[in-house]
Coordinates of C-alpha atoms and ligand atoms in Angstrom, one line a residue:
X1 CA -6.0 0.5 -13.3
X2 CA -9.4 2.3 -12.9
X3 CA -12.4 1.9 -15.2
X4 CA -10.4 1.5 -18.5
X5 CA -11.6 -0.7 -21.3
X6 CA -10.7 -4.3 -20.8
X7 CA -7.7 -5.6 -22.7
X8 CA -8.6 -8.1 -25.4
X9 CA -6.5 -11.3 -25.0
X10 CA -6.1 -14.3 -27.3
X11 CA -4.7 -17.5 -25.9
X12 CA -2.3 -19.3 -28.3
X13 CA -2.4 -23.1 -27.7
X14 CA -4.6 -24.8 -25.2
X15 CA -2.3 -27.2 -23.5
X16 CA -1.9 -27.2 -19.7
X17 CA -0.5 -23.6 -19.6
X18 CA -3.0 -22.4 -22.2
X19 CA -6.1 -23.8 -20.4
X20 CA -5.0 -22.3 -17.1
X21 CA -4.3 -19.0 -18.8
X22 CA -7.8 -18.9 -20.2
X23 CA -9.1 -19.4 -16.7
X24 CA -6.8 -16.7 -15.5
X25 CA -7.9 -14.2 -18.2
X26 CA -11.6 -14.9 -17.4
X27 CA -11.0 -14.1 -13.7
X28 CA -8.8 -11.0 -14.3
X29 CA -10.7 -7.7 -13.8
X30 CA -8.8 -5.9 -16.6
X31 CA -8.9 -8.6 -19.2
X32 CA -11.4 -10.0 -21.7
X33 CA -11.0 -13.3 -23.6
X34 CA -11.1 -12.5 -27.3
X35 CA -10.1 -15.8 -28.8
X36 CA -7.8 -18.8 -28.9
X37 CA -5.6 -20.5 -31.4
X38 CA -5.6 -24.3 -31.3
X39 CA -3.1 -26.8 -32.6
X40 CA -5.2 -30.0 -33.0
X41 CA -7.7 -29.7 -35.8
X42 CA -10.5 -31.3 -33.7
X43 CA -10.3 -28.3 -31.3
X44 CA -10.9 -25.7 -34.0
X45 CA -14.5 -24.3 -34.0
X46 CA -15.1 -25.4 -30.4
X47 CA -16.0 -23.0 -27.5
X48 CA -12.8 -21.8 -25.7
X49 CA -14.4 -22.1 -22.3
X50 CA -15.2 -25.7 -22.9
X51 CA -11.7 -26.4 -24.1
X52 CA -10.5 -25.0 -20.8
X53 CA -12.8 -27.3 -18.8
X54 CA -15.3 -24.5 -18.1
X55 CA -18.8 -23.5 -19.1
X56 CA -19.1 -22.1 -22.6
X57 CA -18.0 -18.5 -22.9
X58 CA -19.2 -17.7 -26.4
X59 CA -15.7 -17.5 -27.9
X60 CA -14.8 -19.9 -30.7
X61 CA -11.3 -21.4 -31.2
X62 CA -9.5 -20.8 -34.5
X63 CA -6.7 -22.8 -36.2
X64 CA -4.8 -20.3 -38.3
X65 CA -2.5 -17.3 -37.8
X66 CA -4.6 -15.2 -40.2
X67 CA -7.8 -15.8 -38.1
X68 CA -5.9 -14.8 -34.9
X69 CA -4.6 -11.6 -36.6
X70 CA -8.2 -10.8 -37.7
X71 CA -9.3 -10.7 -34.0
X72 CA -7.1 -7.7 -33.4
X73 CA -6.2 -8.6 -29.9
X74 CA -4.3 -6.3 -27.5
X75 CA -2.2 -9.2 -26.3
X76 CA -1.6 -12.9 -27.1
X77 CA -0.5 -15.4 -24.5
X78 CA 1.8 -17.5 -26.7
X79 CA 2.2 -21.0 -25.1
X80 CA 2.7 -23.7 -27.9
X81 CA 5.0 -26.7 -27.5
X82 CA 7.9 -24.9 -29.2
X83 CA 8.3 -21.3 -30.2
X84 CA 8.1 -20.2 -33.8
X85 CA 9.9 -16.9 -34.2
X86 CA 8.1 -16.1 -37.5
X87 CA 4.7 -16.6 -35.8
X88 CA 5.7 -14.3 -32.9
X89 CA 7.0 -11.7 -35.3
X90 CA 3.7 -11.7 -37.3
X91 CA 1.7 -11.3 -34.1
X92 CA 3.9 -8.4 -33.0
X93 CA 3.9 -6.8 -36.5
X94 CA 0.1 -6.8 -36.4
X95 CA 0.2 -4.7 -33.2
X96 CA -0.6 -7.4 -30.7
X97 CA 1.6 -7.6 -27.6
X98 CA 3.0 -11.1 -26.8
X99 CA 3.5 -12.6 -23.4
X100 CA 5.0 -16.1 -23.4
X101 CA 6.5 -18.8 -21.2
X102 CA 8.5 -20.3 -24.1
X103 CA 11.4 -17.9 -24.3
X104 CA 12.7 -14.3 -24.5
X105 CA 13.0 -13.8 -20.7
X106 CA 16.4 -12.0 -21.3
X107 CA 17.2 -12.4 -25.0
X108 CA 20.5 -11.7 -26.6
X109 CA 20.0 -8.4 -28.5
X110 CA 22.2 -9.8 -31.3
X111 CA 19.6 -12.5 -32.0
X112 CA 16.4 -10.5 -31.8
X113 CA 16.7 -8.1 -34.7
X114 CA 13.6 -9.5 -36.5
X115 CA 11.5 -9.4 -33.3
X116 CA 12.6 -5.9 -32.4
X117 CA 11.8 -4.7 -36.0
X118 CA 8.4 -6.4 -35.6
X119 CA 7.8 -4.6 -32.3
X120 CA 8.7 -1.3 -33.9
X121 CA 6.5 -1.9 -36.9
X122 CA 3.5 -2.9 -34.8
X123 CA 4.1 -0.5 -31.8
X124 CA 4.0 -3.7 -29.8
X125 CA 5.8 -5.4 -26.9
X126 CA 7.2 -8.9 -26.3
X127 CA 7.7 -10.2 -22.7
X128 CA 9.1 -13.6 -21.8
X129 CA 8.1 -15.1 -18.4
X130 CA 7.1 -18.4 -16.7
X131 CA 8.2 -19.8 -13.4
X132 CA 11.3 -21.8 -14.1
X133 CA 12.8 -20.1 -16.1
X134 CA 10.9 -16.8 -16.0
X135 CA 10.4 -16.2 -12.3
X136 CA 12.2 -18.4 -9.8
X137 CA 15.5 -18.3 -11.7
X138 CA 15.8 -14.5 -12.1
X139 CA 12.9 -12.3 -11.1
X140 CA 12.7 -13.5 -7.5
X141 CA 16.4 -13.9 -6.9
X142 CA 16.9 -10.3 -8.2
X143 CA 14.1 -9.2 -5.8
X144 CA 15.8 -11.1 -2.9
X145 CA 19.2 -9.6 -3.7
X146 CA 17.9 -6.2 -2.9
X147 CA 17.8 -7.0 0.8
X148 CA 21.4 -8.1 1.0
X149 CA 24.8 -6.8 -0.2
X150 CA 28.3 -7.9 -1.3
X151 CA 26.7 -10.9 -3.1
X152 CA 29.0 -13.8 -3.8
X153 CA 26.5 -16.4 -5.1
X154 CA 22.9 -16.5 -6.3
X155 CA 21.2 -20.0 -6.6
X156 CA 17.8 -20.9 -7.8
X157 CA 17.0 -24.6 -7.7
X158 CA 14.0 -26.8 -8.5
X159 CA 13.3 -30.2 -6.9
X160 CA 10.2 -31.7 -8.7
X161 CA 8.5 -35.0 -9.3
X162 CA 7.9 -35.0 -13.1
X163 CA 5.3 -37.8 -12.8
X164 CA 2.9 -34.9 -12.0
X165 CA 3.5 -33.0 -15.3
X166 CA 0.9 -34.2 -17.8
X167 CA 2.5 -32.7 -20.9
X168 CA 4.0 -35.8 -22.6
X169 CA 5.5 -33.9 -25.5
X170 CA 7.3 -31.4 -23.3
X171 CA 8.4 -34.2 -20.9
X172 CA 9.7 -36.4 -23.7
X173 CA 11.0 -34.0 -26.3
X174 CA 12.0 -30.8 -24.4
X175 CA 12.9 -32.3 -21.0
X176 CA 14.4 -35.4 -22.5
X177 CA 12.9 -38.3 -20.5
X178 CA 12.2 -41.9 -21.6
X179 CA 15.0 -42.5 -24.1
X180 CA 18.6 -43.6 -23.7
X181 CA 21.2 -41.4 -22.0
X182 CA 22.8 -40.8 -25.4
X183 CA 19.5 -39.6 -26.9
X184 CA 18.8 -37.3 -24.0
X185 CA 22.3 -35.7 -24.2
X186 CA 22.3 -35.3 -28.0
X187 CA 18.8 -34.0 -28.4
X188 CA 18.6 -30.6 -30.1
X189 CA 15.9 -29.8 -27.6
X190 CA 18.5 -29.7 -24.8
X191 CA 19.7 -26.5 -26.4
X192 CA 16.3 -24.9 -26.3
X193 CA 15.8 -25.9 -22.7
X194 CA 19.3 -24.8 -21.6
X195 CA 18.9 -21.6 -23.6
X196 CA 16.1 -20.4 -21.4
X197 CA 17.9 -21.1 -18.1
X198 CA 21.2 -19.7 -19.3
X199 CA 19.6 -16.4 -20.3
X200 CA 18.0 -16.2 -16.8
X201 CA 21.5 -16.7 -15.4
X202 CA 22.9 -14.0 -17.7
X203 CA 20.2 -11.6 -16.5
X204 CA 21.2 -12.0 -12.8
X205 CA 24.9 -11.7 -13.8
X206 CA 24.3 -8.5 -15.7
X207 CA 22.1 -6.8 -13.1
X208 CA 24.2 -7.7 -10.1
X209 CA 27.4 -6.8 -12.1
X210 CA 29.3 -10.0 -11.8
X211 CA 32.5 -10.4 -13.9
X212 CA 31.4 -13.5 -15.6
X213 CA 31.2 -14.1 -19.3
X214 CA 30.2 -17.7 -20.0
X215 CA 27.6 -20.0 -18.5
X216 CA 28.7 -23.6 -18.1
X217 CA 26.3 -26.5 -18.2
X218 CA 26.5 -29.8 -16.3
X219 CA 24.1 -32.6 -16.7
X220 CA 23.6 -35.8 -14.8
X221 CA 21.1 -38.5 -15.6
X222 CA 19.5 -41.2 -13.6
X223 CA 18.1 -44.3 -15.2
X224 CA 15.2 -46.5 -14.1
X225 CA 16.2 -49.7 -12.3
X226 CA 12.6 -51.0 -12.6
X227 CA 9.6 -50.0 -14.7
X228 CA 8.3 -46.5 -13.7
X229 CA 4.8 -45.3 -14.6
X230 CA 4.9 -41.7 -15.9
X231 CA 3.0 -39.2 -18.1
X232 CA 5.0 -40.5 -21.1
X233 CA 4.0 -44.1 -20.3
X234 CA 6.1 -46.8 -18.8
X235 CA 9.8 -45.9 -18.5
X236 CA 11.8 -49.2 -18.9
X237 CA 14.9 -50.1 -16.9
X238 CA 18.0 -48.4 -18.4
X239 CA 16.0 -45.4 -19.8
X240 CA 16.3 -41.8 -18.5
X241 CA 14.0 -41.2 -15.5
X242 CA 15.8 -38.5 -13.7
X243 CA 17.7 -35.4 -14.8
X244 CA 19.8 -32.8 -13.0
X245 CA 21.0 -29.8 -14.8
X246 CA 23.2 -26.9 -13.5
X247 CA 23.7 -23.8 -15.5
X248 CA 26.4 -21.7 -13.8
X249 CA 28.1 -18.4 -14.4
X250 CA 31.6 -18.6 -13.1
X251 CA 34.2 -16.1 -11.8
X252 CA 37.7 -17.4 -11.2
X253 CA 36.4 -21.0 -11.4
X254 CA 33.7 -20.5 -8.8
X255 CA 30.0 -20.3 -9.6
X256 CA 28.5 -16.9 -8.9
X257 CA 25.0 -17.4 -10.4
X258 CA 23.4 -20.9 -10.6
X259 CA 20.1 -22.1 -12.0
X260 CA 19.6 -25.8 -11.3
X261 CA 16.8 -28.4 -11.7
X262 CA 16.4 -31.8 -10.2
X263 CA 13.7 -33.5 -12.2
X264 CA 12.8 -37.0 -11.0
X265 CA 10.2 -39.5 -12.0
X266 CA 9.4 -40.2 -8.3
X267 CA 11.9 -41.3 -5.7
X268 CA 12.0 -45.0 -6.3
X269 CA 14.1 -47.1 -8.8
X270 CA 16.3 -44.2 -9.9
X271 CA 20.0 -44.8 -10.2
X272 CA 22.3 -41.9 -10.9
X273 CA 26.1 -41.8 -11.3
X274 CA 26.3 -41.2 -7.5
X275 CA 23.8 -43.8 -6.4
X276 CA 20.0 -43.7 -5.8
X277 CA 18.3 -40.3 -6.3
X278 CA 15.7 -38.6 -4.2
X279 CA 14.6 -35.2 -2.9
X280 CA 16.0 -35.5 0.6
X281 CA 14.0 -34.8 3.8
X282 CA 12.7 -31.4 2.5
X283 CA 10.9 -33.0 -0.4
X284 CA 9.7 -31.3 -3.5
X285 CA 10.4 -27.5 -3.5
X286 CA 12.0 -24.5 -5.1
X287 CA 14.9 -22.8 -3.4
X288 CA 16.3 -19.4 -3.9
X289 CA 19.5 -18.5 -2.0
X290 CA 21.5 -15.3 -2.2
X291 CA 24.8 -15.5 -0.4
X292 CA 25.8 -12.1 0.7
X293 CA 25.6 -9.9 3.8
X294 CA 23.4 -11.3 5.2
X295 CA 22.9 -14.6 3.4
X296 CA 19.1 -15.0 2.6
X297 CA 17.2 -18.1 1.6
X298 CA 13.7 -18.6 0.5
X299 CA 11.9 -22.0 -0.1
X300 CA 8.8 -22.1 -2.1
X301 CA 6.1 -24.7 -1.6
X302 CA 2.8 -24.9 -3.3
X303 CA 4.0 -24.9 -6.8
X304 CA 4.1 -28.7 -6.7
X305 CA 0.9 -30.8 -6.3
X306 CA -0.1 -32.7 -3.2
X307 CA 0.0 -36.0 -5.1
X308 CA 0.8 -37.4 -8.5
X309 CA -2.9 -37.9 -9.2
X310 CA -3.7 -34.3 -8.2
X311 CA -0.9 -33.0 -10.4
X312 CA -2.2 -34.9 -13.4
X313 CA -5.6 -33.2 -13.0
X314 CA -4.2 -29.6 -12.5
X315 CA -0.5 -29.0 -11.8
X316 CA 0.0 -25.9 -9.7
X317 CA 3.3 -25.2 -11.3
X318 CA 1.6 -25.1 -14.7
X319 CA -1.2 -22.9 -13.4
X320 CA 1.4 -20.6 -11.8
X321 CA 3.2 -20.3 -15.1
X322 CA 0.0 -19.3 -16.7
X323 CA -0.8 -16.7 -14.0
X324 CA 2.7 -15.2 -14.4
X325 CA 1.8 -14.6 -18.1
X326 CA -1.7 -13.3 -17.4
X327 CA -0.6 -11.0 -14.5
X328 CA 2.0 -9.4 -16.8
X329 CA -0.5 -8.4 -19.5
X330 CA -1.7 -5.0 -18.2
X331 CA 1.9 -4.0 -17.5
X332 CA 3.1 -5.2 -20.9
X333 CA 0.3 -3.5 -22.7
X334 CA 1.2 -0.2 -20.9
X335 CA 4.9 -0.6 -21.7
X336 CA 6.9 1.1 -24.5
X337 CA 7.1 -1.0 -27.6
X338 CA 10.0 -3.4 -27.9
X339 CA 11.3 -6.5 -26.0
X340 CA 10.6 -5.8 -22.3
X341 CA 12.1 -7.9 -19.5
X342 CA 11.5 -7.8 -15.7
X343 CA 14.3 -5.2 -15.7
X344 CA 12.1 -2.8 -17.8
X345 CA 8.7 -3.4 -16.3
X346 CA 7.2 -2.2 -13.0
X347 CA 6.4 -4.6 -10.2
X348 CA 4.0 -7.2 -11.7
X349 CA 1.2 -8.3 -9.3
X350 CA -1.8 -10.6 -9.4
X351 CA -5.4 -9.5 -8.7
X352 CA -8.0 -10.0 -5.9
X353 CA -10.4 -12.9 -6.4
X354 CA -13.6 -11.6 -8.1
X355 CA -15.8 -12.0 -5.0
X356 CA -13.4 -9.9 -2.9
X357 CA -12.6 -7.3 -5.5
X358 CA -13.6 -3.6 -5.4
Ligands
NAP401 N1 8.9 -21.1 -18.4 C1 8.2 -22.0 -17.6 O1 8.3 -22.0 -16.4 C2 7.3 -23.0 -18.3 C3 6.5 -23.8 -17.5 C4 5.6 -24.7 -18.1 C5 5.6 -24.8 -19.5 N2 6.4 -24.0 -20.2 C6 6.4 -24.1 -21.7 O2 5.1 -23.7 -22.1 C7 4.8 -24.5 -23.3 C8 3.4 -25.1 -23.0 O3 3.5 -26.0 -22.0 P1 2.3 -26.9 -21.5 O4 2.6 -27.4 -20.1 O5 1.0 -26.2 -21.8 O6 2.4 -28.1 -22.5 P2 1.3 -29.1 -23.2 O7 0.2 -29.3 -22.2 O8 2.0 -30.2 -23.8 O9 0.7 -28.1 -24.3 C9 1.4 -27.9 -25.5 C10 0.5 -27.2 -26.5 O10 1.2 -27.0 -27.7 C11 0.4 -27.6 -28.7 N3 1.2 -28.2 -29.7 C12 1.6 -29.5 -29.8 N4 2.4 -29.7 -30.9 C13 2.5 -28.5 -31.5 C14 3.2 -28.1 -32.6 N5 3.9 -28.9 -33.4 N6 3.1 -26.8 -33.0 C15 2.4 -25.9 -32.2 N7 1.7 -26.3 -31.1 C16 1.8 -27.6 -30.7 C17 -0.5 -28.5 -28.1 O11 -1.7 -28.6 -28.9 P3 -2.9 -29.6 -28.5 O12 -3.6 -29.0 -27.2 O13 -3.8 -29.4 -29.7 O14 -2.4 -30.9 -28.3 C18 -0.8 -27.8 -26.7 O15 -1.8 -26.9 -26.9 C19 5.9 -25.5 -23.5 O16 6.8 -24.9 -24.5 C20 6.6 -25.5 -22.2 O17 8.0 -25.8 -22.3 C21 7.3 -23.1 -19.6

């Protein structure tokens, strides 16, 4: 990328992903931190470096959309608890590109008219990313599929201990832990969650050319059989403490593309419909499998922390989500205006550590 001017980046929301993204922007040779939007009023006016657990960086956090627009950023990393389309449209209309882990990995063109208009008006680009969805569910399976042929099934599956994810609002409201099984299954948030994974499945279906129209969802829940300590406090017996989702595109009744998660509050005191739940001998991991000629399989370790305590301090999956956003920024800023997915962008890569860089 040569000696070009650094791209000016604003971080939207300073939760786990946002704080890691700030660190990522500060370490990235082509990026400059230009500001941050914060949700909690007590964070407004504070130094953004301090909010991210670093030394002060001389950049002050702001609390309104208008203040963010006044910064005139090249790109906004948009990582709030839940997406607000009007907010994203306003950012795009102002000319700022938006990279986000909260949706739009492979959006339905019929539902993105407003955002596409905003991109056209601002000459800006929107890119949805993440790790799961937004990486492991579609980008990496597509990459792996290139080294095989006659593909019959693509599977991406997560096995994670959710006691290490210190984002209580996400864990309770988006992922659906801590309440009754009925509450978990009827939550409107389940749609938001499933929407992301389903669109990833559709992306793989479309690019590989499977004859599959619908994506079916199956959910199983495990309840606590004894109190379990978790980031949302104590989960009492009978309350949801484990969730397994499968989102499957089907041809002739058989799955051809599967995204699945196994989210467990540890491996003790969990009772599912099929008995006690655990991760099996391989432990926490992400698996990607492409059944074809030949069948190839990849297991990713390192995205889950060494221990629950370590994960609560800094969860590598959250950090990785942030990096996938940050790494995309130079490519997104160079892209044609519009909504751009992995199918449109060139190979996205990270950058050398500052002390090893050219
Ligand atoms: N695709 C992926 O792989 C992936 C992975 C991880 C996370 N995510 C998504 O990324 C987002 C951030 O996750 P996280 O781990 O950073 O969660 P988090 O630590 O809970 O942070 C959530 C952020 O949203 C802010 N917030 C809370 N309530 C809000 C509201 N009503 N309106 C706007 N903002 C609000 C919080 O503000 P305060 O800091 O002021 O409390 C915080 O900055 C979530 O939507 C999550 O689902 C995606």
